[in-house]
Amino acid sequence: MSVLQSQRGVALLGSTGSIGRSTLDVLRRQQEHFRLVALTAGRNRDELEAQVAEWQPAYAALAGLHQDTRWPTGPDVLVEAATHPDADIVVNAVVGAAGLEATLAALQAGKRVALANKETLVMAGDLVAQAACAGGGEIVPIDSEHSAVLQCVTGRDGGLARLILTASGGPFRAWDAERVWHATVEEALQHPTWRMGTKITVDCATLANKALELIEAHYLFGLPYDALEVVVHPQSVVHAFAEFCDGSVLAQLGFPTMELPILYALTHPERLPDSGVRRFDPVAAGPLTFEPVRTDIFRALEAGVAAGRAGGTAPAVFNAANEVAVAAFLEGAIPFGRISETIEQTLEAHTPFPATSVEAVRTADEWARKKAQENVRQ
Ligand code: MG
């Protein structure tokens, strides 16, 4: 039976962020197929109230506050919303490590997790796979590159040999090393093709985002790191290439918008017509160009891939060190160039251990945050 024949319940975690708002835009056009049953915001009480007034969900909460007179608060509300009995699909659009327990709980409860919170997979890819296996849930990526790969491989029986994820290259793609090192917060937040939250925009400028995405791809598609590559593609029209064992390459294209991957994560493996997405026009897209990553300048990429290869708790440490360093950069505490250096120094000081439980992952995460804090204060 088509998954789209009955109206499906959606729980949205991170409703006031960039992906959260785009998800609501998609749902507004697709109300025949989906109904919003639960909403969680971080700290934005006013916007949550406006969303609740419009959508009338059965559950709403503020995950980023300790107390509130009207709404449930605290990190536990994410799990509460993610396991809501009326939710078939959980859109996890929480930023950073905070989204982990909600993803695991939703998978254990047999739900589809439409995942924008890539940190979850990076920190605990094996635990996520186990939770899905145990509870019958599934992960469908919202990340545009991974959505592209999923769209290329869906309906094809195996034979996937290599993935090439595209990167816009960020605002400093063509800058020299010295200028990149001293780039300001304002400059780092000028993303050339995508409009997103501040954390991920800085991750795009350092290319730490691509390291997170390669680790995410490793867990989602089961390929070794030698079969995962990144190419710089400034126009952000091709989102990924999937190469099969016979050498054939498929790609997914579209003008940059997160609404398409969001809708696909809700409907996979089927599709729904959507009037809100700009139609593709190859002439308007202009020349599509590709170039190698300058890994000597954007060192966070190789540091993250090395963490992925090391496995165990190393990816969680990479992620935590990056979160701390990005926050310090945004506060003006360190120059841009210190972000990748902080990541490298934190990883160097870490001896990875198996990430076999949430406690182990949280232990590594907390250790890395302390270590990275020491590093940024040097
Ligand atoms: Mg992406």
CSV table of N, CA and C in Angstrom, one decimal, residues 11 19 42 49 53-54 76 80 115 130 139 163 194 201 228 250 281 291 304 360 364 370:
chain,number,residue,atom,x,y,z
A,11,ALA,N,6.0,14.7,13.9
A,11,ALA,CA,6.5,15.4,15.1
A,11,ALA,C,7.7,16.2,14.6
A,19,ILE,N,15.6,24.7,9.2
A,19,ILE,CA,15.0,23.5,8.7
A,19,ILE,C,13.5,23.4,9.2
A,42,GLY,N,13.5,25.6,20.6
A,42,GLY,CA,14.6,25.7,21.6
A,42,GLY,C,14.2,26.7,22.6
A,49,GLU,N,4.6,30.0,20.2
A,49,GLU,CA,3.2,30.3,20.4
A,49,GLU,C,2.5,30.5,19.1
A,53,ALA,N,-0.6,28.3,17.6
A,53,ALA,CA,-1.8,28.9,17.2
A,53,ALA,C,-2.3,28.5,15.8
A,54,GLU,N,-1.3,28.4,14.9
A,54,GLU,CA,-1.6,28.0,13.6
A,54,GLU,C,-1.9,26.5,13.4
A,76,ASP,N,14.4,16.6,28.0
A,76,ASP,CA,13.6,15.4,27.9
A,76,ASP,C,12.4,15.6,27.0
A,80,GLU,N,10.1,13.0,24.4
A,80,GLU,CA,8.6,13.0,24.6
A,80,GLU,C,7.9,13.2,23.2
A,115,LEU,N,16.0,13.0,9.1
A,115,LEU,CA,17.1,13.5,9.9
A,115,LEU,C,17.8,14.6,9.3
A,130,GLN,N,21.7,0.2,15.5
A,130,GLN,CA,21.1,-0.8,16.4
A,130,GLN,C,19.7,-0.5,16.8
A,139,ILE,N,15.9,5.6,9.3
A,139,ILE,CA,16.5,7.0,9.1
A,139,ILE,C,16.3,7.3,7.6
A,163,LEU,N,30.7,7.3,-3.7
A,163,LEU,CA,29.9,8.5,-3.6
A,163,LEU,C,30.8,9.8,-3.7
A,194,TRP,N,23.4,28.9,0.1
A,194,TRP,CA,22.4,28.4,1.0
A,194,TRP,C,22.1,29.4,2.1
A,201,THR,N,26.4,27.2,8.9
A,201,THR,CA,27.0,28.2,8.0
A,201,THR,C,28.5,28.3,8.2
A,228,LEU,N,34.4,7.4,-0.4
A,228,LEU,CA,33.6,8.6,-0.2
A,228,LEU,C,34.5,9.8,-0.5
A,250,LEU,N,25.2,8.3,-11.5
A,250,LEU,CA,24.0,9.1,-11.4
A,250,LEU,C,24.2,10.3,-10.5
A,281,ASP,N,15.9,24.6,-14.5
A,281,ASP,CA,16.1,25.1,-15.8
A,281,ASP,C,17.6,25.1,-16.1
A,291,GLU,N,35.7,21.6,-8.8
A,291,GLU,CA,37.2,21.8,-8.5
A,291,GLU,C,37.5,21.0,-7.2
A,304,GLY,N,38.3,15.5,10.2
A,304,GLY,CA,37.0,14.8,10.5
A,304,GLY,C,37.0,13.4,9.8
A,360,ALA,N,28.8,6.0,26.9
A,360,ALA,CA,30.2,6.1,26.4
A,360,ALA,C,30.3,7.3,25.4
A,364,ALA,N,32.6,10.7,26.1
A,364,ALA,CA,33.6,11.2,25.1
A,364,ALA,C,33.2,12.7,24.7
A,370,LYS,N,35.3,19.8,27.2
A,370,LYS,CA,36.3,20.4,28.2
A,370,LYS,C,37.6,20.6,27.6
